[in-house]
Amino acid sequence: MRAARRAAGRTGTFLAPGTVTGIRLRNTLLSRPLLLNGMLRLGERVSSTVTLPDHPAGLSRAGRR
């Protein structure tokens, strides 16, 4: 689970960079199909390592009146 959290943190900073240079770099990388496909495959591998518990169907507390 910790590895998934670290990967999510890196993903967030990549997708929402804080500098103009970071935005340009992100846009350049995402415009190249080979790099984009590689990142998507890596994301699938990381996300497949996380197991989420099943929850019973129904409304959450926030959805109840």
mmCIF file with all atom_site columns, C-alpha atoms in Angstrom:
data_model
loop_
_atom_site.group_PDB
_atom_site.id
_atom_site.type_symbol
_atom_site.label_atom_id
_atom_site.label_alt_id
_atom_site.label_comp_id
_atom_site.label_asym_id
_atom_site.label_entity_id
_atom_site.label_seq_id
_atom_site.pdbx_PDB_ins_code
_atom_site.Cartn_x
_atom_site.Cartn_y
_atom_site.Cartn_z
_atom_site.occupancy
_atom_site.B_iso_or_equiv
_atom_site.pdbx_formal_charge
_atom_site.auth_seq_id
_atom_site.auth_comp_id
_atom_site.auth_asym_id
_atom_site.auth_atom_id
_atom_site.pdbx_PDB_model_num
ATOM 1  C CA . MET A 1 1  ? 0.000   0.000  0.000   1.00 0.00 ? 1  MET A CA 1
ATOM 2  C CA . ARG A 1 2  ? 2.851   2.402  0.755   1.00 0.00 ? 2  ARG A CA 1
ATOM 3  C CA . ALA A 1 3  ? 4.295   1.884  -2.725  1.00 0.00 ? 3  ALA A CA 1
ATOM 4  C CA . ALA A 1 4  ? 0.942   2.764  -4.254  1.00 0.00 ? 4  ALA A CA 1
ATOM 5  C CA . ARG A 1 5  ? 0.767   5.941  -2.179  1.00 0.00 ? 5  ARG A CA 1
ATOM 6  C CA . ARG A 1 6  ? 4.255   6.952  -3.254  1.00 0.00 ? 6  ARG A CA 1
ATOM 7  C CA . ALA A 1 7  ? 3.344   6.292  -6.902  1.00 0.00 ? 7  ALA A CA 1
ATOM 8  C CA . ALA A 1 8  ? 0.176   8.354  -6.527  1.00 0.00 ? 8  ALA A CA 1
ATOM 9  C CA . GLY A 1 9  ? 2.170   11.249 -5.102  1.00 0.00 ? 9  GLY A CA 1
ATOM 10 C CA . ARG A 1 10 ? 4.575   11.166 -8.028  1.00 0.00 ? 10 ARG A CA 1
ATOM 11 C CA . THR A 1 11 ? 1.680   10.974 -10.466 1.00 0.00 ? 11 THR A CA 1
ATOM 12 C CA . GLY A 1 12 ? 0.015   14.009 -8.940  1.00 0.00 ? 12 GLY A CA 1
ATOM 13 C CA . THR A 1 13 ? 3.119   16.143 -9.201  1.00 0.00 ? 13 THR A CA 1
ATOM 14 C CA . PHE A 1 14 ? 3.652   14.995 -12.783 1.00 0.00 ? 14 PHE A CA 1
ATOM 15 C CA . LEU A 1 15 ? 0.087   15.717 -13.895 1.00 0.00 ? 15 LEU A CA 1
ATOM 16 C CA . ALA A 1 16 ? -0.092  19.056 -12.053 1.00 0.00 ? 16 ALA A CA 1
ATOM 17 C CA . PRO A 1 17 ? 3.409   20.528 -12.141 1.00 0.00 ? 17 PRO A CA 1
ATOM 18 C CA . GLY A 1 18 ? 4.064   23.745 -10.296 1.00 0.00 ? 18 GLY A CA 1
ATOM 19 C CA . THR A 1 19 ? 6.259   25.464 -12.876 1.00 0.00 ? 19 THR A CA 1
ATOM 20 C CA . VAL A 1 20 ? 5.959   26.512 -16.511 1.00 0.00 ? 20 VAL A CA 1
ATOM 21 C CA . THR A 1 21 ? 8.924   24.281 -17.339 1.00 0.00 ? 21 THR A CA 1
ATOM 22 C CA . GLY A 1 22 ? 7.200   21.330 -15.673 1.00 0.00 ? 22 GLY A CA 1
ATOM 23 C CA . ILE A 1 23 ? 4.014   21.956 -17.657 1.00 0.00 ? 23 ILE A CA 1
ATOM 24 C CA . ARG A 1 24 ? 5.949   22.098 -20.928 1.00 0.00 ? 24 ARG A CA 1
ATOM 25 C CA . LEU A 1 25 ? 7.826   18.906 -20.084 1.00 0.00 ? 25 LEU A CA 1
ATOM 26 C CA . ARG A 1 26 ? 4.587   17.121 -19.155 1.00 0.00 ? 26 ARG A CA 1
ATOM 27 C CA . ASN A 1 27 ? 2.880   18.233 -22.360 1.00 0.00 ? 27 ASN A CA 1
ATOM 28 C CA . THR A 1 28 ? 5.842   17.153 -24.463 1.00 0.00 ? 28 THR A CA 1
ATOM 29 C CA . LEU A 1 29 ? 5.993   13.712 -22.853 1.00 0.00 ? 29 LEU A CA 1
ATOM 30 C CA . LEU A 1 30 ? 2.248   13.120 -23.087 1.00 0.00 ? 30 LEU A CA 1
ATOM 31 C CA . SER A 1 31 ? 2.239   14.055 -26.781 1.00 0.00 ? 31 SER A CA 1
ATOM 32 C CA . ARG A 1 32 ? 4.549   11.136 -27.630 1.00 0.00 ? 32 ARG A CA 1
ATOM 33 C CA . PRO A 1 33 ? 2.556   7.894  -28.067 1.00 0.00 ? 33 PRO A CA 1
ATOM 34 C CA . LEU A 1 34 ? 5.445   5.613  -27.085 1.00 0.00 ? 34 LEU A CA 1
ATOM 35 C CA . LEU A 1 35 ? 5.980   7.377  -23.749 1.00 0.00 ? 35 LEU A CA 1
ATOM 36 C CA . LEU A 1 36 ? 2.249   7.756  -23.086 1.00 0.00 ? 36 LEU A CA 1
ATOM 37 C CA . ASN A 1 37 ? 1.613   4.041  -23.673 1.00 0.00 ? 37 ASN A CA 1
ATOM 38 C CA . GLY A 1 38 ? 4.541   3.132  -21.424 1.00 0.00 ? 38 GLY A CA 1
ATOM 39 C CA . MET A 1 39 ? 3.206   5.311  -18.624 1.00 0.00 ? 39 MET A CA 1
ATOM 40 C CA . LEU A 1 40 ? -0.263  3.800  -18.987 1.00 0.00 ? 40 LEU A CA 1
ATOM 41 C CA . ARG A 1 41 ? 1.157   0.260  -18.785 1.00 0.00 ? 41 ARG A CA 1
ATOM 42 C CA . LEU A 1 42 ? 3.170   1.191  -15.704 1.00 0.00 ? 42 LEU A CA 1
ATOM 43 C CA . GLY A 1 43 ? 0.066   2.688  -14.114 1.00 0.00 ? 43 GLY A CA 1
ATOM 44 C CA . GLU A 1 44 ? -1.888  -0.506 -14.752 1.00 0.00 ? 44 GLU A CA 1
ATOM 45 C CA . ARG A 1 45 ? 0.835   -2.552 -13.075 1.00 0.00 ? 45 ARG A CA 1
ATOM 46 C CA . VAL A 1 46 ? 0.921   -0.294 -10.026 1.00 0.00 ? 46 VAL A CA 1
ATOM 47 C CA . SER A 1 47 ? -2.864  -0.178 -9.694  1.00 0.00 ? 47 SER A CA 1
ATOM 48 C CA . SER A 1 48 ? -3.177  -3.951 -9.955  1.00 0.00 ? 48 SER A CA 1
ATOM 49 C CA . THR A 1 49 ? -1.091  -4.352 -6.780  1.00 0.00 ? 49 THR A CA 1
ATOM 50 C CA . VAL A 1 50 ? -3.706  -2.583 -4.651  1.00 0.00 ? 50 VAL A CA 1
ATOM 51 C CA . THR A 1 51 ? -6.518  -4.666 -3.188  1.00 0.00 ? 51 THR A CA 1
ATOM 52 C CA . LEU A 1 52 ? -9.595  -2.788 -2.076  1.00 0.00 ? 52 LEU A CA 1
ATOM 53 C CA . PRO A 1 53 ? -12.037 -4.375 0.372   1.00 0.00 ? 53 PRO A CA 1
ATOM 54 C CA . ASP A 1 54 ? -15.605 -5.010 -0.744  1.00 0.00 ? 54 ASP A CA 1
ATOM 55 C CA . HIS A 1 55 ? -18.274 -2.908 0.895   1.00 0.00 ? 55 HIS A CA 1
ATOM 56 C CA . PRO A 1 56 ? -21.964 -3.717 1.142   1.00 0.00 ? 56 PRO A CA 1
ATOM 57 C CA . ALA A 1 57 ? -24.206 -1.908 -1.315  1.00 0.00 ? 57 ALA A CA 1
ATOM 58 C CA . GLY A 1 58 ? -26.223 0.973  0.021   1.00 0.00 ? 58 GLY A CA 1
ATOM 59 C CA . LEU A 1 59 ? -26.091 4.627  0.745   1.00 0.00 ? 59 LEU A CA 1
ATOM 60 C CA . SER A 1 60 ? -23.265 6.166  2.631   1.00 0.00 ? 60 SER A CA 1
ATOM 61 C CA . ARG A 1 61 ? -24.001 8.272  5.694   1.00 0.00 ? 61 ARG A CA 1
ATOM 62 C CA . ALA A 1 62 ? -23.600 11.399 3.612   1.00 0.00 ? 62 ALA A CA 1
ATOM 63 C CA . GLY A 1 63 ? -26.299 10.222 1.194   1.00 0.00 ? 63 GLY A CA 1
ATOM 64 C CA . ARG A 1 64 ? -28.911 9.528  3.884   1.00 0.00 ? 64 ARG A CA 1
ATOM 65 C CA . ARG A 1 65 ? -31.426 12.107 4.995   1.00 0.00 ? 65 ARG A CA 1
#
